[in-house]
Amino acid sequence: MKYMTGNEIREKFLKFFQDRGHLMLPSASLIPQDDPTLLIIGAGMAPFKPFFTGKVKPPATRITTCQKFVRTGDIENVGRTARHHTYFEMLGNFSFGDYFKKEVIPWSWEFLTKELGLPGDKLYITIHTEDDEAFDIWHNVVGVPEDHIVRLADNWWEIGSGPCGPDSEIHIDLGPERGCGKPTCGPGCDCDRFLEIWNLVFTQFNSDGEGHYTPLEHKNIDTGMGLERLACIMQGVDNLFEVDTVQNIMKKICEIAGVTYKQDEKKDVSIRVVTDHIRSTVFMIGDGVVPQNEGRGYVLRRLLRRAARHGRLLGVREPFLYKVAETVIHENESAYPELVQRRDYIVKTIRVEEERFARTIDAGLDQVNSILEKLSAEGKTVFSGEDAFRLYDTYGFPVDLTKEILEEAGMRVDEEAFAKEMQAQKDRARKARGGEGYMGAAVTVYDELPTDLETKFAGYDVDTVVDAKIVALVTNDAVADGAQAEDSVVV
Ligand code: SER
C-alpha cells in the first residue's frame, strides 16, 4: 500500500470506472434540484434519483462522480470526536438499468486490493440477511472466506423517498488495538476497529417515503465511498483532520489563532469544529446558499456561527473565517474550479456574516457566562427558559448555541419554559396587530389558523424525513378539513 494524496485517490477512482465504460460527471450542486424531500445533497446518488426511477433518461447508463455533500445530523459530535464531520466527498459509480451485482462486486474488490493495494485479508463484507446472491458472488467469485462475510438485517439503504434497496458494505479491520474488545465486536460494531469504507447499494425498489416499496423496472447500482476516510487509510492517519487536503486548513486556523493541535484537548475540539465547518460553508456558499433564518440557509448560518464561536474559544477576537475560506478554496481548486471563480463572493459572504454575528456573540456570551457562573455557584443545572428567551430576543443569541454551551457545562435549558416565552411573544405580536394580518399586512387565510401552531424546523436533526402530524390544511385559500383531487392545498 503506497501513500496517496486525496486528489490522487479521486483521480484513480474516476479513471478506474471511466476505463469500465462510465461517463464521468462533475459533482452536482449541494442544492437539490426539483427534490423537495431533500434540504441539501447528502449522498452521491441524490442528484440521480430521477435516473434510477426512469423519470428522466440519463446521459449514459454508467456514470461515475465524486460528489460533495453535507450531512448535519451529527453536528453536535463534530469536534468532540476525530471522526465526525459535516462535509464529505463521495466517490461513486452508478448503473441505471445496466450492470448489477456480478459486475460491481468484483470491480470494487479489484479497485481496493489491486489499484489501492489494500490487504484483502483485512477486508470484511456485510450483506443483507437475505441476499444469497451477493453472498455467492463475494464468496465463490471473489473468494472472500465465509468468516469475513457478515449478514446484517439493517443492510438497507434509502434517502428521502425514491430509489433504495439492500446493500453490501466493505469494512477494513484496523486492528484489535482500535476495538472495544467485546466478543460481539465485528463489522457494524460502534467502536473504531472496523471502518466502513465502501457501500454498494443494489437499488431495485422505489420507496414512497411511507414504508411502501415497489420494484423498479430496472435494477441499478449506486455505490459510495467516502474520500476522506479512504485518504485516512492510504495516508496511515487515524482521523480525517490529518489527511493532506484537510490538514492545511487546520494549519491555517492554528496559525491565525496561535495554537498547536494536540496540545490541549479543549482547543482541539474547537480547531476541529472550525476546520470542518469552514469546509461545509465554503462549498455551500459557492453553490448559492445564503445565510438565512430557515431552511438550508439556517443550516449554513448555524455552521458559520458555531465556527465563529469556536474561533472565540481559541482566542480569536477578529473575523477570521473568511481568511480560512481562502485556504479551503486553494486546497480544492483543482477538483472544484468554480470555487475560484466565486472566490470574492464566498469570502465576502462569510466576512459579512462573521461581522454581523460578532456584534451578537460578545454581548450574548458575556451574559451566558455570567448566568452559568451563578448557576454553578448555586449548584443548579437548569438554565431558565426566560433567560434563554431574553438572550434570543434581546441579543439575537441563537438558542441552539445557548443549548450547546450549557451542554458542554453539563447543564440544560428549560425548553418548555423557553417555548412558552416564544409563544407569548407571538401572541403579543398578534394582539398588537389588532384585526390586521401578519406584520400589518392585509388579513389572509393564515390569520385564521389556530394561534398555538408552532413552526419547528427539523432539518438539522434528521437527514430528510421526519414523522409529522398534519395540523392544518388550507384548500383553495380557505382553512379546510380535507381536499379533493385538483385542489390547490397548503399543508
Ligand atoms: N447511497 C449510498 C450511500 O450514500 C451509496 O452511495 O452510502
Coordinates of C-alpha atoms and ligand atoms in Angstrom, one line a residue:
M1 CA 0.0 0.0 0.0
K2 CA 1.5 3.3 -1.1
Y3 CA 0.8 6.8 0.3
M4 CA -1.7 8.7 -1.9
T5 CA -3.0 12.2 -1.7
G6 CA -6.7 12.9 -1.6
N7 CA -6.5 14.3 -5.1
E8 CA -4.7 11.2 -6.4
I9 CA -7.3 8.8 -4.9
R10 CA -10.1 10.8 -6.5
E11 CA -8.4 10.7 -9.9
K12 CA -7.6 7.0 -9.6
F13 CA -11.2 6.1 -8.8
L14 CA -12.8 8.1 -11.6
K15 CA -10.3 6.7 -14.1
F16 CA -10.9 3.1 -13.0
F17 CA -14.6 3.5 -13.7
Q18 CA -14.1 5.5 -16.9
D19 CA -12.0 2.6 -18.1
R20 CA -15.0 0.4 -17.5
G21 CA -17.3 2.4 -19.7
H22 CA -18.5 5.1 -17.2
L23 CA -19.2 8.7 -18.2
M24 CA -17.6 11.0 -15.6
L25 CA -19.8 13.9 -14.5
P26 CA -18.7 16.8 -12.3
S27 CA -20.2 17.0 -8.8
A28 CA -23.7 18.4 -8.7
S29 CA -24.6 21.4 -6.7
L30 CA -25.3 21.0 -3.0
I31 CA -28.7 22.5 -3.6
P32 CA -31.1 19.7 -4.7
Q33 CA -32.8 20.4 -7.9
D34 CA -36.5 19.6 -8.1
D35 CA -36.4 17.4 -5.0
P36 CA -38.5 18.8 -2.1
T37 CA -37.7 15.7 0.0
L38 CA -34.1 16.9 0.5
L39 CA -32.7 20.0 2.0
I40 CA -29.1 19.6 1.0
I41 CA -27.4 16.9 -1.2
G42 CA -26.5 14.2 1.3
A43 CA -25.4 11.3 -0.9
G44 CA -23.6 10.7 -4.2
M45 CA -26.8 9.2 -5.7
A46 CA -29.1 12.0 -4.6
P47 CA -28.8 14.1 -7.8
F48 CA -29.6 11.0 -9.8
K49 CA -32.8 9.9 -8.3
P50 CA -34.9 10.6 -11.5
F51 CA -32.4 8.4 -13.5
F52 CA -33.0 5.5 -11.1
T53 CA -36.7 5.7 -11.2
G54 CA -36.7 6.1 -15.0
K55 CA -38.4 9.5 -14.8
V56 CA -35.6 11.1 -16.7
K57 CA -33.3 9.4 -19.2
P58 CA -29.7 9.5 -18.0
P59 CA -26.9 10.8 -20.4
A60 CA -25.3 7.3 -20.0
T61 CA -26.3 4.1 -18.3
R62 CA -22.9 4.1 -16.5
I63 CA -21.9 7.2 -14.6
T64 CA -19.1 7.9 -12.2
T65 CA -18.7 11.0 -9.9
C66 CA -17.0 12.5 -7.0
Q67 CA -19.9 14.3 -5.3
K68 CA -19.6 16.8 -2.5
F69 CA -22.2 16.6 0.2
V70 CA -23.1 18.0 3.6
R71 CA -24.7 16.0 6.5
T72 CA -25.5 17.8 9.7
G73 CA -27.5 15.1 11.6
D74 CA -24.5 14.6 13.8
I75 CA -23.4 18.3 14.2
E76 CA -23.1 18.1 18.0
N77 CA -20.5 15.4 17.7
V78 CA -18.4 17.3 15.2
G79 CA -15.3 18.5 17.0
R80 CA -15.8 16.2 20.0
T81 CA -14.5 13.2 18.1
A82 CA -11.9 12.9 15.4
R83 CA -14.3 11.1 13.0
H84 CA -17.4 13.2 12.8
H85 CA -17.7 15.8 10.1
T86 CA -20.4 17.6 8.1
Y87 CA -18.6 18.0 4.8
F88 CA -17.7 14.9 2.8
E89 CA -16.8 13.9 -0.8
M90 CA -18.2 10.7 -2.0
L91 CA -16.7 8.6 -4.8
G92 CA -19.4 6.7 -6.6
N93 CA -20.2 4.6 -9.6
F94 CA -23.7 4.2 -10.9
S95 CA -25.6 1.8 -13.2
F96 CA -29.0 2.8 -14.4
G97 CA -30.5 -0.5 -15.6
D98 CA -27.1 -1.6 -16.9
Y99 CA -24.7 -3.8 -14.8
F100 CA -25.7 -5.3 -11.4
K101 CA -24.1 -7.3 -8.6
K102 CA -22.0 -9.7 -10.6
E103 CA -20.0 -6.8 -12.2
V104 CA -19.9 -4.3 -9.3
I105 CA -18.8 -6.7 -6.6
P106 CA -15.6 -7.9 -8.3
W107 CA -14.8 -4.4 -9.5
S108 CA -14.9 -3.0 -6.0
W109 CA -12.6 -5.8 -4.8
E110 CA -10.2 -5.2 -7.7
F111 CA -10.1 -1.4 -7.1
L112 CA -9.4 -1.8 -3.4
T113 CA -6.9 -4.6 -3.5
K114 CA -5.2 -4.1 -6.8
E115 CA -5.4 -0.3 -7.5
L116 CA -5.0 0.8 -4.0
G117 CA -3.2 -2.2 -2.7
L118 CA -5.3 -2.7 0.5
P119 CA -4.7 -6.1 2.1
G120 CA -7.6 -8.4 1.2
D121 CA -7.3 -10.4 4.4
K122 CA -8.2 -7.2 6.4
L123 CA -11.4 -6.6 4.4
Y124 CA -14.7 -7.7 5.8
I125 CA -18.0 -7.7 4.0
T126 CA -21.5 -7.2 5.3
I127 CA -24.6 -8.2 3.2
H128 CA -28.3 -8.1 3.8
T129 CA -29.6 -11.1 5.7
E130 CA -31.5 -12.5 2.7
D131 CA -29.0 -11.6 0.0
D132 CA -27.8 -15.0 -1.1
E133 CA -26.9 -13.7 -4.5
A134 CA -24.4 -11.2 -3.0
F135 CA -23.0 -13.9 -0.7
D136 CA -22.4 -16.2 -3.7
I137 CA -20.5 -13.6 -5.6
W138 CA -18.4 -12.4 -2.7
H139 CA -17.6 -16.0 -1.7
N140 CA -17.5 -18.1 -4.8
V141 CA -16.4 -15.5 -7.5
V142 CA -14.2 -13.1 -5.5
G143 CA -13.0 -15.7 -3.0
V144 CA -13.7 -13.9 0.3
P145 CA -13.7 -16.5 3.1
E146 CA -17.1 -17.2 4.7
D147 CA -15.9 -15.9 8.1
H148 CA -15.2 -12.5 6.5
I149 CA -18.8 -12.1 5.3
V150 CA -21.5 -11.0 7.8
R151 CA -25.2 -10.9 7.3
L152 CA -27.0 -7.9 8.9
A153 CA -30.7 -7.1 8.8
D154 CA -30.1 -3.4 8.6
N155 CA -28.0 -3.5 5.4
W156 CA -30.5 -1.5 3.5
W157 CA -30.1 2.0 2.0
E158 CA -32.5 4.8 1.3
I159 CA -32.6 8.6 1.5
G160 CA -35.9 10.5 1.5
S161 CA -38.4 8.9 -0.8
G162 CA -37.3 7.3 -4.0
P163 CA -34.9 4.6 -5.1
C164 CA -33.5 2.2 -2.5
G165 CA -32.5 -1.4 -1.8
P166 CA -30.3 -3.9 0.0
D167 CA -26.6 -3.0 0.3
S168 CA -23.3 -4.6 0.9
E169 CA -20.6 -2.8 2.8
I170 CA -16.9 -3.2 2.7
H171 CA -15.1 -2.7 6.0
I172 CA -11.4 -2.7 6.9
D173 CA -10.1 -4.1 10.1
L174 CA -7.9 -1.5 11.7
G175 CA -6.7 -4.0 14.4
P176 CA -7.8 -5.2 17.8
E177 CA -6.0 -2.3 19.5
R178 CA -8.6 0.1 18.0
G179 CA -11.5 -2.0 19.1
C180 CA -13.8 -2.4 22.1
G181 CA -12.7 -6.0 22.7
K182 CA -16.2 -7.3 23.2
P183 CA -16.8 -10.8 22.0
T184 CA -19.6 -9.5 19.7
C185 CA -17.2 -6.9 18.1
G186 CA -17.3 -7.2 14.3
P187 CA -18.1 -5.1 11.2
G188 CA -21.0 -2.9 12.1
C189 CA -19.9 -2.5 15.7
D190 CA -19.9 1.1 17.0
C191 CA -16.3 1.0 18.0
D192 CA -13.4 2.2 15.9
R193 CA -12.0 -1.2 14.9
F194 CA -13.9 -2.0 11.7
L195 CA -14.2 1.1 9.5
E196 CA -16.8 1.0 6.7
I197 CA -15.1 2.2 3.5
W198 CA -17.5 1.5 0.7
N199 CA -21.2 0.9 0.4
L200 CA -22.6 -0.9 -2.6
V201 CA -26.3 -0.4 -2.9
F202 CA -28.4 -2.7 -5.1
T203 CA -31.0 -0.2 -6.0
Q204 CA -34.0 -2.2 -7.0
F205 CA -37.0 -0.7 -5.2
N206 CA -38.8 2.6 -5.1
S207 CA -39.9 3.9 -1.7
D208 CA -42.9 6.3 -1.3
G209 CA -41.3 7.5 1.9
E210 CA -44.1 6.0 4.0
G211 CA -42.9 2.4 4.2
H212 CA -44.2 1.2 0.8
Y213 CA -41.8 -0.4 -1.6
T214 CA -42.4 -1.2 -5.3
P215 CA -39.8 -3.0 -7.5
L216 CA -38.2 -0.7 -10.0
E217 CA -38.4 -1.6 -13.7
H218 CA -34.6 -1.9 -14.0
K219 CA -32.1 -3.0 -11.4
N220 CA -29.5 -0.4 -10.6
I221 CA -26.2 0.1 -8.8
D222 CA -25.3 3.0 -6.5
T223 CA -22.0 2.9 -4.7
G224 CA -20.5 5.4 -2.3
M225 CA -17.0 5.6 -0.8
G226 CA -16.0 8.5 1.4
L227 CA -12.9 10.1 0.0
E228 CA -11.6 11.4 3.4
R229 CA -12.0 8.0 5.0
L230 CA -10.1 6.3 2.3
A231 CA -7.5 9.0 2.4
C232 CA -7.0 8.3 6.2
I233 CA -6.2 4.7 5.3
M234 CA -3.9 5.5 2.4
Q235 CA -2.1 8.1 4.4
G236 CA -1.8 6.0 7.6
V237 CA -3.5 8.6 9.8
D238 CA -6.2 7.8 12.2
N239 CA -8.5 10.7 11.6
L240 CA -9.7 12.8 8.7
F241 CA -8.4 16.1 10.1
E242 CA -4.9 14.8 9.4
V243 CA -5.4 13.9 5.7
D244 CA -3.4 16.1 3.3
T245 CA -6.2 18.3 1.9
V246 CA -7.8 18.9 5.4
Q247 CA -4.5 19.4 7.3
N248 CA -3.6 22.6 5.5
I249 CA -6.9 24.1 6.5
M250 CA -6.3 23.1 10.1
K251 CA -2.8 24.5 10.0
K252 CA -4.1 27.9 8.8
I253 CA -6.5 28.0 11.7
C254 CA -3.7 27.2 14.2
E255 CA -1.5 29.8 12.6
I256 CA -4.2 32.5 12.9
A257 CA -5.1 31.5 16.5
G258 CA -1.5 31.0 17.6
V259 CA -2.3 27.5 18.9
T260 CA -0.9 24.0 18.2
Y261 CA -3.0 20.9 17.5
K262 CA -2.8 18.0 20.0
Q263 CA -1.6 20.1 22.9
D264 CA -4.9 20.8 24.7
E265 CA -8.0 18.7 24.1
K266 CA -10.4 21.6 24.6
K267 CA -8.6 23.6 21.9
D268 CA -8.5 20.6 19.6
V269 CA -12.3 20.4 19.7
S270 CA -12.5 24.0 18.6
I271 CA -9.8 23.5 15.9
R272 CA -11.8 20.5 14.5
V273 CA -15.1 22.3 14.6
V274 CA -13.7 25.3 12.7
T275 CA -11.8 23.0 10.2
D276 CA -14.9 21.0 9.4
H277 CA -17.5 23.8 9.4
I278 CA -15.5 26.2 7.2
R279 CA -15.2 23.4 4.5
S280 CA -19.0 22.9 4.5
T281 CA -19.8 26.6 4.5
V282 CA -17.4 27.5 1.6
F283 CA -18.9 24.8 -0.6
M284 CA -22.5 25.7 0.4
I285 CA -22.0 29.4 -0.3
G286 CA -20.2 28.5 -3.6
D287 CA -23.3 26.7 -4.6
G288 CA -25.5 29.6 -3.9
V289 CA -26.8 29.0 -0.3
V290 CA -27.1 32.3 1.6
P291 CA -27.2 32.6 5.4
Q292 CA -30.9 32.9 6.5
N293 CA -33.1 32.1 9.4
E294 CA -34.7 28.9 8.0
G295 CA -34.2 26.0 5.6
R296 CA -30.8 25.4 4.2
G297 CA -29.8 29.0 4.8
Y298 CA -30.2 28.3 8.5
V299 CA -28.0 25.2 8.3
L300 CA -25.4 27.4 6.8
R301 CA -25.9 30.2 9.4
R302 CA -25.7 27.7 12.2
L303 CA -22.4 26.2 10.8
L304 CA -20.9 29.6 10.4
R305 CA -21.9 30.8 13.9
R306 CA -20.8 27.6 15.5
A307 CA -17.4 28.1 13.8
A308 CA -17.3 31.7 14.9
R309 CA -17.9 30.8 18.5
H310 CA -15.2 28.2 18.5
G311 CA -12.9 30.8 17.0
R312 CA -13.6 32.9 20.1
L313 CA -12.8 29.9 22.3
L314 CA -9.4 29.7 20.5
G315 CA -8.9 33.4 21.4
V316 CA -9.5 34.9 18.0
R317 CA -11.4 38.2 18.5
E318 CA -11.4 39.4 15.0
P319 CA -13.3 38.0 12.0
F320 CA -11.0 35.2 10.7
L321 CA -13.2 32.6 9.0
Y322 CA -13.1 34.5 5.7
K323 CA -9.3 34.1 5.7
V324 CA -9.5 30.4 6.3
A325 CA -12.0 30.2 3.4
E326 CA -9.2 31.3 1.1
T327 CA -7.2 28.2 2.2
V328 CA -10.3 25.9 1.6
I329 CA -10.6 27.3 -1.9
H330 CA -6.9 26.9 -2.6
E331 CA -6.9 23.3 -1.4
N332 CA -9.8 22.4 -3.6
E333 CA -9.3 24.4 -6.7
S334 CA -8.1 21.6 -8.9
A335 CA -11.2 19.5 -8.4
Y336 CA -13.7 22.4 -7.9
P337 CA -12.5 25.2 -10.2
E338 CA -15.9 27.0 -9.7
L339 CA -14.7 27.9 -6.2
V340 CA -12.0 30.1 -7.7
Q341 CA -14.5 31.9 -9.9
R342 CA -16.7 32.6 -6.9
R343 CA -13.9 33.3 -4.5
D344 CA -14.7 37.0 -3.9
Y345 CA -18.4 36.3 -3.3
I346 CA -17.7 33.4 -0.9
V347 CA -15.1 35.3 1.1
K348 CA -17.3 38.4 1.3
T349 CA -20.4 36.5 2.3
I350 CA -18.5 34.8 5.2
R351 CA -17.0 38.1 6.3
V352 CA -20.3 39.9 6.4
E353 CA -21.9 37.1 8.4
E354 CA -19.0 37.0 10.8
E355 CA -19.1 40.7 11.4
R356 CA -22.8 40.7 11.9
F357 CA -22.5 37.8 14.4
A358 CA -19.6 39.4 16.2
R359 CA -21.9 42.1 17.5
T360 CA -24.3 39.5 18.8
I361 CA -21.8 37.0 20.2
D362 CA -19.8 39.1 22.5
A363 CA -22.8 40.6 24.4
G364 CA -24.6 37.2 24.4
L365 CA -21.6 35.2 25.5
D366 CA -20.9 37.5 28.4
Q367 CA -24.5 37.1 29.5
V368 CA -24.5 33.3 29.2
N369 CA -21.2 33.0 31.0
S370 CA -22.3 35.2 33.9
I371 CA -25.6 33.2 34.3
L372 CA -23.6 30.0 34.1
E373 CA -21.3 31.0 36.9
K374 CA -24.2 32.0 39.1
L375 CA -25.9 28.6 38.4
S376 CA -22.7 26.7 39.1
A377 CA -22.2 28.6 42.4
E378 CA -25.7 27.7 43.4
G379 CA -25.2 24.0 42.4
K380 CA -28.0 24.3 39.8
T381 CA -28.0 22.7 36.3
V382 CA -31.1 24.2 34.6
F383 CA -30.8 27.4 32.8
S384 CA -34.2 29.2 32.8
G385 CA -36.3 29.4 29.7
E386 CA -36.8 33.1 30.4
D387 CA -33.1 33.8 30.4
A388 CA -32.6 31.8 27.2
F389 CA -35.5 33.7 25.6
R390 CA -34.2 37.1 26.7
L391 CA -30.8 36.3 25.2
Y392 CA -32.5 35.3 21.9
D393 CA -35.0 38.2 21.9
T394 CA -32.7 41.0 23.1
Y395 CA -29.3 40.0 21.7
G396 CA -30.3 37.7 18.8
F397 CA -28.3 35.0 20.5
P398 CA -29.3 31.7 18.9
V399 CA -30.9 29.3 21.3
D400 CA -29.0 26.4 19.6
L401 CA -25.8 28.0 20.8
T402 CA -27.1 28.6 24.3
K403 CA -28.0 24.9 24.5
E404 CA -24.7 23.8 23.2
I405 CA -22.7 25.9 25.7
L406 CA -24.9 24.6 28.5
E407 CA -24.4 21.0 27.4
E408 CA -20.7 21.5 27.5
A409 CA -21.1 22.6 31.1
G410 CA -23.3 19.6 31.9
M411 CA -26.4 21.8 32.1
R412 CA -29.6 22.2 30.1
V413 CA -32.2 24.9 29.1
D414 CA -35.7 24.6 30.4
E415 CA -37.1 24.1 26.9
E416 CA -40.7 24.1 27.9
A417 CA -40.4 27.5 29.5
F418 CA -38.5 28.7 26.5
A419 CA -41.2 27.6 24.2
K420 CA -43.8 29.3 26.4
E421 CA -42.0 32.6 26.2
M422 CA -41.8 32.2 22.4
Q423 CA -45.5 31.6 22.2
A424 CA -46.3 34.5 24.5
Q425 CA -44.2 36.8 22.3
K426 CA -46.1 35.6 19.2
D427 CA -49.4 36.2 20.9
R428 CA -48.4 39.7 22.0
A429 CA -47.4 40.5 18.4
R430 CA -50.7 39.2 17.1
K431 CA -52.6 41.3 19.6
A432 CA -50.6 44.4 18.7
R433 CA -51.7 43.9 15.1
G434 CA -55.3 44.1 16.2
G435 CA -57.6 43.0 13.4
E436 CA -54.8 43.3 10.8
G437 CA -52.9 40.4 9.2
Y438 CA -49.4 39.5 9.9
M439 CA -47.0 42.4 10.2
G440 CA -49.8 44.8 9.4
A441 CA -50.5 43.2 6.0
A442 CA -54.0 42.5 4.8
V443 CA -55.8 39.7 6.6
T444 CA -55.2 36.4 4.9
V445 CA -56.3 32.8 5.5
Y446 CA -53.1 32.3 7.6
D447 CA -54.5 34.7 10.2
E448 CA -57.4 32.3 10.7
L449 CA -55.1 29.4 11.7
P450 CA -55.1 28.5 15.4
T451 CA -52.7 30.7 17.3
D452 CA -50.9 27.9 19.0
L453 CA -49.5 26.4 15.8
E454 CA -45.8 26.4 16.0
T455 CA -43.2 26.0 13.2
K456 CA -40.4 23.8 14.1
F457 CA -37.7 23.2 11.6
A458 CA -36.3 19.7 11.9
G459 CA -33.8 19.7 9.1
Y460 CA -30.7 19.7 11.3
D461 CA -31.7 16.8 13.4
V462 CA -32.9 14.4 10.7
D463 CA -31.4 14.0 7.3
T464 CA -34.5 14.3 5.1
V465 CA -37.5 12.6 6.5
V466 CA -39.5 13.2 9.7
D467 CA -42.7 11.8 11.0
A468 CA -45.2 14.6 11.5
K469 CA -48.9 15.1 12.1
I470 CA -50.8 17.4 9.8
V471 CA -52.4 20.0 11.9
A472 CA -54.0 22.3 9.4
L473 CA -54.9 22.3 5.7
V474 CA -55.6 25.3 3.5
T475 CA -57.5 24.3 0.5
N476 CA -58.2 26.8 -2.3
D477 CA -57.4 29.7 0.1
A478 CA -59.6 28.6 3.0
V479 CA -58.9 26.6 6.1
A480 CA -60.4 23.2 5.4
D481 CA -60.7 19.6 6.8
G482 CA -59.8 17.9 3.6
A483 CA -59.1 18.3 -0.1
Q484 CA -60.2 16.9 -3.4
A485 CA -58.2 15.9 -6.5
E486 CA -57.1 19.1 -8.4
D487 CA -57.4 21.3 -5.3
S488 CA -54.5 23.5 -4.5
V489 CA -53.5 22.6 -1.0
V490 CA -51.1 24.1 1.6
V491 CA -50.2 21.6 4.3
Ligands
SER1 N1 -26.1 5.9 -1.4 C1 -25.1 5.1 -0.6 C2 -24.5 6.0 0.4 O1 -24.6 7.2 0.4 C3 -24.1 4.6 -1.6 O2 -23.7 5.6 -2.5 O3 -23.9 5.4 1.3

